[in-house]
Amino acid sequence: MPPARHRRPRAVRSLLAGVSALAVGLGGLALAGGTGAHAADTDLIVNGGFETGNLSGWTCSSGTAQSTSAHSGTYALRSAPGGSDTGECTQSVPVKPSSAYTLSSWVQGSYVYLGARGTGGTDPSTWTPGGTGWTQLSTSFTTGPNTTSVTVYLHGWYGQPAFAADDVSLLGPGGPQPSPSPTVTATATATASPSPTATATDTGGPTPTGTSTPTKPPGLPKHILTGYWQNFDNGATVQRISDVPAAYDIIAVSFADATATRGGLSFTLDPALSSRLGGYTDAQFKADIAAKRAAGKRVVLSVGGQNGTVWVGDSASAANFTDTAWALMRGYGFDGIDIDLENGISSTSMGQALHALAARAGSGFVLTMAPQTIDMQSTGMEYFKLALNVKDILTIVNMQYYNSGAMNGCDGNVYSQGTENFLTALACIQLKGGLRPDQVGLGVPASTSAAGGGYLAAGTVNNALDCLASGTNCGSYKPDTTWPGIGGAMTWSTNWDAKAGNPVANTIGSHLHAMP
């Protein structure tokens, strides 16, 4: 496996590619260390084909068993999302602890999700951006040692057309059978509510640990500019840490390398980069970090990138992550960790690792995150659940508002990347989903060369910050409230920013630091 420093991070990815990576990443994460479902396993879903002609076995916020279109047999589920409802249908299924399961369904429609909650491990989720025909969704998971039931769910997305589902299947060993329950069609609570008139409720994630009062490390400004520093040469301007402009309050060194032991981290200055810089040594690198810290800046080590392979999915790997991350923090002088894993994540295990790391580091610990847009569309998704789980130690989430295509905004409408509306409408989901305003930042590419799509001029980013903070300079979408404490902005990367003449540092950085 090539070391992380040779990766080409944030490569061009279409929305479909991002969805595939998410599905494969979550499925692979859940299955690691376990075995797949076997042919002898039984299908545990009740009325998975809806051939009873009703929703027996299912609890749906809105839905019917219809015979107009079916993948097989006569009937299929039809459910219509609303402006504040995803049209979710769920079924509680008895399972056995520490066992492998495969979940699948045929679906028809746009933004149809399939997943399971309460698995005791990494809750799987997969979805399709849509099409006119039937598409099969499939994912896998392994139950935790104390798990005896899971909740299987299907849902669409806010304000989208009705969707259909058929032939839902959960293969694996069955658990103790509960008493039969009647069909229920009452309104169910959605996983998230990005309606601009109500605060979203996290019903699928763990309760945030510890205090939710502001915990920003001392010395950082009210509005933070974060920049990724590349530990490799990919055509952008090569830099020493000392070359990063002073406008950057947090510098994320990208990336840590995965070791042969699950959860383990290592870091090595890229020899090719060192050579390009005239012999940049470890000692000079550490001295530059110390100088930035003395100037009031923070330097963190980023874990992940597009091809990141760090796996934290159980207690052992969580402990290894904590131990190796702490050793690197002490060895290089890093202030904390940035989580940029783009191929699946466990909110429970990674949350355990990060809380243990924060306990060792103390009050100066800096924790940043850079999820993809798809990872923060709902509080039921693992990345969002992780952010809420570590809210008490979280500095800022700088979601990547690029390389994603069109996505749903806070009001349920679809917005295209590369627009001010995309920034404000998607930031609103996080702001109403449970994160503090100071924990929400706008992650943008520094230039058209830095990402495959989603670039915005620095002035447009400033307008989005003003819109969120004060309701001024908004595009056609304007949130129904303001967040004067909005966290800030991030860019990939300081190197691409330098190549473009530092518009992020000079324009966005100056604007952030002048905001009240």
mmCIF file with all atom_site columns, C-alpha atoms in Angstrom, residues 45 59 74 153 201 233 277 303 330 368 444 452 456 458:
data_model
loop_
_atom_site.group_PDB
_atom_site.id
_atom_site.type_symbol
_atom_site.label_atom_id
_atom_site.label_alt_id
_atom_site.label_comp_id
_atom_site.label_asym_id
_atom_site.label_entity_id
_atom_site.label_seq_id
_atom_site.pdbx_PDB_ins_code
_atom_site.Cartn_x
_atom_site.Cartn_y
_atom_site.Cartn_z
_atom_site.occupancy
_atom_site.B_iso_or_equiv
_atom_site.pdbx_formal_charge
_atom_site.auth_seq_id
_atom_site.auth_comp_id
_atom_site.auth_asym_id
_atom_site.auth_atom_id
_atom_site.pdbx_PDB_model_num
ATOM 1  C CA . ILE A 1 45  ? -37.458 -9.110 7.156  1.00 0.00 ? 45  ILE A CA 1
ATOM 2  C CA . THR A 1 59  ? -43.788 1.515  10.688 1.00 0.00 ? 59  THR A CA 1
ATOM 3  C CA . THR A 1 74  ? -47.701 -7.655 -7.259 1.00 0.00 ? 74  THR A CA 1
ATOM 4  C CA . TYR A 1 153 ? -34.981 1.735  7.479  1.00 0.00 ? 153 TYR A CA 1
ATOM 5  C CA . THR A 1 201 ? -33.335 16.643 16.000 1.00 0.00 ? 201 THR A CA 1
ATOM 6  C CA . ASP A 1 233 ? 4.314   17.894 -4.519 1.00 0.00 ? 233 ASP A CA 1
ATOM 7  C CA . LEU A 1 277 ? 12.598  22.660 -0.655 1.00 0.00 ? 277 LEU A CA 1
ATOM 8  C CA . VAL A 1 303 ? -5.861  11.830 9.159  1.00 0.00 ? 303 VAL A CA 1
ATOM 9  C CA . ARG A 1 330 ? 4.303   15.108 21.360 1.00 0.00 ? 330 ARG A CA 1
ATOM 10 C CA . THR A 1 368 ? -11.101 19.699 13.284 1.00 0.00 ? 368 THR A CA 1
ATOM 11 C CA . VAL A 1 444 ? -13.710 25.632 -0.258 1.00 0.00 ? 444 VAL A CA 1
ATOM 12 C CA . GLY A 1 452 ? -12.802 18.951 -9.703 1.00 0.00 ? 452 GLY A CA 1
ATOM 13 C CA . LEU A 1 456 ? -16.078 29.969 -5.786 1.00 0.00 ? 456 LEU A CA 1
ATOM 14 C CA . ALA A 1 458 ? -13.202 34.611 -2.570 1.00 0.00 ? 458 ALA A CA 1
#
